[in-house]
Short mmCIF file of C-alpha atoms and ligand atoms in Angstrom, two decimals:
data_model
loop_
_atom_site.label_atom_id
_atom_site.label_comp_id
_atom_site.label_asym_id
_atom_site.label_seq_id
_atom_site.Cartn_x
_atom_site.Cartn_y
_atom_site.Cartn_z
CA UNK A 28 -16.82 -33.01 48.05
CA UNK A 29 -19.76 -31.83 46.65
CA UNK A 30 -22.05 -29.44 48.34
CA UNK A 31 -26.00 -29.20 47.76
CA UNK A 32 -27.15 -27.30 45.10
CA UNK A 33 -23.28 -26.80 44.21
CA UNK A 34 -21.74 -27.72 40.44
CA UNK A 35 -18.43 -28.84 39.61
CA UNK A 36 -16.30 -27.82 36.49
CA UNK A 37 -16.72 -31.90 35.57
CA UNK A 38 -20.29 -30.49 34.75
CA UNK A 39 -19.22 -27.64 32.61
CA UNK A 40 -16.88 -29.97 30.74
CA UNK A 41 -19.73 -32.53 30.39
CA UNK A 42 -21.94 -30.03 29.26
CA UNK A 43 -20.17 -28.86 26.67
CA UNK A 44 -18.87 -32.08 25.17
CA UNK A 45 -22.82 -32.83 25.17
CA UNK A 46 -25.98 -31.19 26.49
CA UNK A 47 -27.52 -34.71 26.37
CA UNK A 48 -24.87 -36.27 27.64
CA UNK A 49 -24.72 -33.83 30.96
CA UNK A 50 -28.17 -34.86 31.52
CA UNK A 51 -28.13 -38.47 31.51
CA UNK A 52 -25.53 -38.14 33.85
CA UNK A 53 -26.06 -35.76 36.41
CA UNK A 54 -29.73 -34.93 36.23
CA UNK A 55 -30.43 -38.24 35.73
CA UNK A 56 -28.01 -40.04 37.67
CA UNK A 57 -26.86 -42.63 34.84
CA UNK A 58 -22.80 -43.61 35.37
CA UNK A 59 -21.37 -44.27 32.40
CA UNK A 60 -19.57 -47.49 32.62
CA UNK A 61 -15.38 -46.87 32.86
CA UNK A 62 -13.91 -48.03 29.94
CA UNK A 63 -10.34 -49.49 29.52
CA UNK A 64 -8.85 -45.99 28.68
CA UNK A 65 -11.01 -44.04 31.49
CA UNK A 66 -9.41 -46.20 33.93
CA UNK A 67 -5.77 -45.99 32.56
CA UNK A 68 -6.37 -42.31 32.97
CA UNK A 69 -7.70 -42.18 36.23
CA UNK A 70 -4.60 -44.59 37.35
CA UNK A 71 -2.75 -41.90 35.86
CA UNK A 72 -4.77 -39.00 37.19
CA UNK A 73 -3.83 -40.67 40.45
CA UNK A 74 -0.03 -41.06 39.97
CA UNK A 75 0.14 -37.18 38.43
CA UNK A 76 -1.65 -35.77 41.03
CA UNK A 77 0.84 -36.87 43.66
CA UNK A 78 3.80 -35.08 41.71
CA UNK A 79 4.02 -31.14 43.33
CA UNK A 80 7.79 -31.28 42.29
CA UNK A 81 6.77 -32.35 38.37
CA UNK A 82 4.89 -28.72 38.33
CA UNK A 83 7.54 -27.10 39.69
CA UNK A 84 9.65 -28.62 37.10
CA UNK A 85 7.29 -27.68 34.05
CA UNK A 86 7.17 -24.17 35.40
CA UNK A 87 10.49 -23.84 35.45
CA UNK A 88 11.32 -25.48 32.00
CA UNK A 89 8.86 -22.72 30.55
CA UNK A 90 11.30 -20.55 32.25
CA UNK A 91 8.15 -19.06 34.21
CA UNK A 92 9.04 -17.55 37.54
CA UNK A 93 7.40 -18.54 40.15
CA UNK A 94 6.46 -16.69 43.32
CA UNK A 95 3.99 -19.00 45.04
CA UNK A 96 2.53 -22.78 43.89
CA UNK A 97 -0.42 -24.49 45.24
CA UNK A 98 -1.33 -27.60 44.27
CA UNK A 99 -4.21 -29.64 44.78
CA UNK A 100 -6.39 -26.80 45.94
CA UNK A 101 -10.40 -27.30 46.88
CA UNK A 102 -11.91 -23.58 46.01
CA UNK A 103 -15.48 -22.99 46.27
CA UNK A 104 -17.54 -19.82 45.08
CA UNK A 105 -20.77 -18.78 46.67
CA UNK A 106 -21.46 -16.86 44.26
CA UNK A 107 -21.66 -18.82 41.61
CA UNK A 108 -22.38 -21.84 44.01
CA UNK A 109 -19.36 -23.86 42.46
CA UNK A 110 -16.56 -26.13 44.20
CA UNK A 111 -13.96 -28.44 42.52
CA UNK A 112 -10.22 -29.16 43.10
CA UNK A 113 -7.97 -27.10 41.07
CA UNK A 114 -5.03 -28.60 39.94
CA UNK A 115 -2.21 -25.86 40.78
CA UNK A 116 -2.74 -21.89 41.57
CA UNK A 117 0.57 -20.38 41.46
CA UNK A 118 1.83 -16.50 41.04
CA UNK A 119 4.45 -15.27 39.09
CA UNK A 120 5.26 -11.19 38.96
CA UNK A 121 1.81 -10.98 41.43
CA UNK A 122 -0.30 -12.64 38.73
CA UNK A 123 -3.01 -15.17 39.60
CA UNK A 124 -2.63 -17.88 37.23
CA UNK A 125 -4.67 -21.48 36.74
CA UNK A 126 -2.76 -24.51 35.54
CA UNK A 127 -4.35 -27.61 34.66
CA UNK A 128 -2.62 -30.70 33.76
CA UNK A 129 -4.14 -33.52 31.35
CA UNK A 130 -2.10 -36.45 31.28
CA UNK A 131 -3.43 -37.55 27.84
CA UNK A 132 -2.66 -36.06 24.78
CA UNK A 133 -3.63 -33.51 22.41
CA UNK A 134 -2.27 -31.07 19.67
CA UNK A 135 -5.66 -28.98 20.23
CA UNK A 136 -7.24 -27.31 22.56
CA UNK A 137 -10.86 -29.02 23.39
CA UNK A 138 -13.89 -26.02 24.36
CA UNK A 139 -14.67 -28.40 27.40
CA UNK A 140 -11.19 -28.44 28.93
CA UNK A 141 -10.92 -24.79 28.59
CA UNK A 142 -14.04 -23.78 29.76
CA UNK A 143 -13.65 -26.64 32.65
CA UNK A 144 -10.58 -24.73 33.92
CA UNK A 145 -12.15 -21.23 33.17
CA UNK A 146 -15.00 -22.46 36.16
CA UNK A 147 -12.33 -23.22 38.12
CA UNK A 148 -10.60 -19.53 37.54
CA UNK A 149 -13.81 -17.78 38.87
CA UNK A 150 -13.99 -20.18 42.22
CA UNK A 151 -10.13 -19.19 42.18
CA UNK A 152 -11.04 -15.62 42.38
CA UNK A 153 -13.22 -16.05 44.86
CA UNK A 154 -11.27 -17.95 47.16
CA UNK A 155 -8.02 -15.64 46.70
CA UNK A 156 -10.00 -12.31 45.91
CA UNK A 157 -7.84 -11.47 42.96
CA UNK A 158 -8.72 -11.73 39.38
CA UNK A 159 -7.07 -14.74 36.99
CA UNK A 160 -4.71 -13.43 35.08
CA UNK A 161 -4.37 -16.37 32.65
CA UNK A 162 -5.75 -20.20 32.64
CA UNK A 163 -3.47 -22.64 31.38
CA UNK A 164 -4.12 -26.87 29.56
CA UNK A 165 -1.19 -28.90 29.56
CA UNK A 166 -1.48 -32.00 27.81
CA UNK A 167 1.48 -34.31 29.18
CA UNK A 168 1.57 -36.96 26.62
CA UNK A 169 2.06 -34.75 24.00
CA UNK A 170 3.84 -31.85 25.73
CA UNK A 171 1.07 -29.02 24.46
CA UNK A 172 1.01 -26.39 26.44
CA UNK A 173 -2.38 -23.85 25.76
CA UNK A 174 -2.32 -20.55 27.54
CA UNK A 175 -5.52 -17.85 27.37
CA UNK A 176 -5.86 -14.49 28.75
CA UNK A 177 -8.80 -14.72 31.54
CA UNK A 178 -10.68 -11.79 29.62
CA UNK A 179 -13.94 -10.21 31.07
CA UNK A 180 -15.17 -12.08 27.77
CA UNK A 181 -14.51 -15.44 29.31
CA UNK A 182 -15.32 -14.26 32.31
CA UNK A 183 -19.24 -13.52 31.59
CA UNK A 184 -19.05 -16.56 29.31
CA UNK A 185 -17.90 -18.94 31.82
CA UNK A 186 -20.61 -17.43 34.19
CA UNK A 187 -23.27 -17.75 31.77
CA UNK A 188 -22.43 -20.96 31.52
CA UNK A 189 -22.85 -21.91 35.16
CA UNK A 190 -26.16 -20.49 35.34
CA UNK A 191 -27.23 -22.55 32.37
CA UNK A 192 -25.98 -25.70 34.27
CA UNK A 193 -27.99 -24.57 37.68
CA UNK A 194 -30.84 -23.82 35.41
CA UNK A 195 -30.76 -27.32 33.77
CA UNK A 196 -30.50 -29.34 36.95
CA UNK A 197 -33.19 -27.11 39.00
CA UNK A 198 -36.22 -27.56 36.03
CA UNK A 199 -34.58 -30.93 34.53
CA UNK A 200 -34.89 -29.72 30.66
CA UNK A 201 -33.96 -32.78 28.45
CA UNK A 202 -31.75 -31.54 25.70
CA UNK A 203 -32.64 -32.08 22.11
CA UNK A 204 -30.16 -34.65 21.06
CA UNK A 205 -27.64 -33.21 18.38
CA UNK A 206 -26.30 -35.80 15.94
CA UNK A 207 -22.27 -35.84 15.62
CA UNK A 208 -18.84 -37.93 15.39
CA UNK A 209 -18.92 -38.38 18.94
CA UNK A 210 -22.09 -40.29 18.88
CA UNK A 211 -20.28 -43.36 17.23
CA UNK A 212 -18.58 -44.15 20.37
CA UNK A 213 -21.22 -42.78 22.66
CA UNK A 214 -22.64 -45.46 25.82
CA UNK A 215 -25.55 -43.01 25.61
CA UNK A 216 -26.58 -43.28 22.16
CA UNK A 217 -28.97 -46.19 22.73
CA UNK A 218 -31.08 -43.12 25.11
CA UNK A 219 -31.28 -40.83 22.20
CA UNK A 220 -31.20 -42.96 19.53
CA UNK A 221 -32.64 -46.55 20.79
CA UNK A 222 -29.38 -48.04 18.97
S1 SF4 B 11 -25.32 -40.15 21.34
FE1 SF4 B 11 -24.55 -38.17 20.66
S2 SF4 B 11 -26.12 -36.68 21.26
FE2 SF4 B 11 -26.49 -38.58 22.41
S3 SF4 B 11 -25.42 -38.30 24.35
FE3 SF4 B 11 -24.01 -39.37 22.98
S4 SF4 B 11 -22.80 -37.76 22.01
FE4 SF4 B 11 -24.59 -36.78 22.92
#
């Protein structure tokens, strides 16, 4: 699905998890190997994205009324040269909205699922030429739903963000590694750490 010289929001939510991380694996091409739980939740990413009705469902649980659902949707921006498949689009009282479902769990909202989805609101409004009115993380396992207002803030934010990520791929800066919690567990750590 992807398109030359065209991002995804798996970028954005790399990127923000880790700089270095991003780099190792899309400027320089190094997979990380799947582990046990990365392959539970793509076998789960695979069942969940089957089930249109199971949105409908949530939707109407939240008592959230519905005009229009898409589900499954590939959008694309030129402008911002991005393409990705959004989970579900729907409209309720003429209101774009951008629902994406996790089927792990969480009681917080992560920066890189938020800001994931937030790339995928300004393809959305490209490929419906309407603004998002909100983005939207549902974390099944736990039933968390996190809702945010898609403000002009985000907006420039999220687009800032995308031309950082074109930026990074087109000159191939290495990011300075920054120590944290997450390098315990990290397959990369031997590349920035020799560990
Ligand atoms: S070891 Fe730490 S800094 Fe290096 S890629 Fe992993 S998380 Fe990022």
């Amino acid at each position: 699905m992807e398109e030359e010289g065209y991002i995804t929001p798996i970028h954005i939510k790399d990127y923000i998890f880790c700089p270095s991380i991003f780099y190792y694996k899309h400027v320089l091409g190094i997979g990380e190997p799947l582990t046990e739980s990365m392959k539970e939740g793509v076998r789960e990413f695979i069942k969940d994205s089957m089930r249109y009705q199971e949105r409908e469902t949530l939707l109407n649980q939240r008592r959230i009324r519905v005009d229009k659902m898409l589900f499954g949707v590939t959008v694309s921006s030129r402008k911002h040269k991005v393409v990705g498949v959004v989970d579900t689009v729907y409209w309720s009282k003429g209101k774009l909205n951008v629902l994406e479902i996790k089927t792990t769990e969480s009681n917080k909202l992560f920066p890189d699922h938020l800001y994931q989805v937030a790339v995928y609101a300004l393809a959305v409004e490209e490929e419906f030429n309407q603004p998002v009115y909100k983005i939207i993380i549902f974390y099944k396992k736990s039933n968390n739903w996190f809702e945010k207002r898609f403000t002009n803030q985000m907006r420039n934010y999220s687009v800032k963000l995308v031309l950082r990520i074109h930026e990074i791929m087109e000159k191939g800066e290495v990011p300075e590694p920054r120590f944290s919690a997450k390098c315990r567990s990290c397959f990369y750590k031997r590349f920035c750490y020799g560990i």
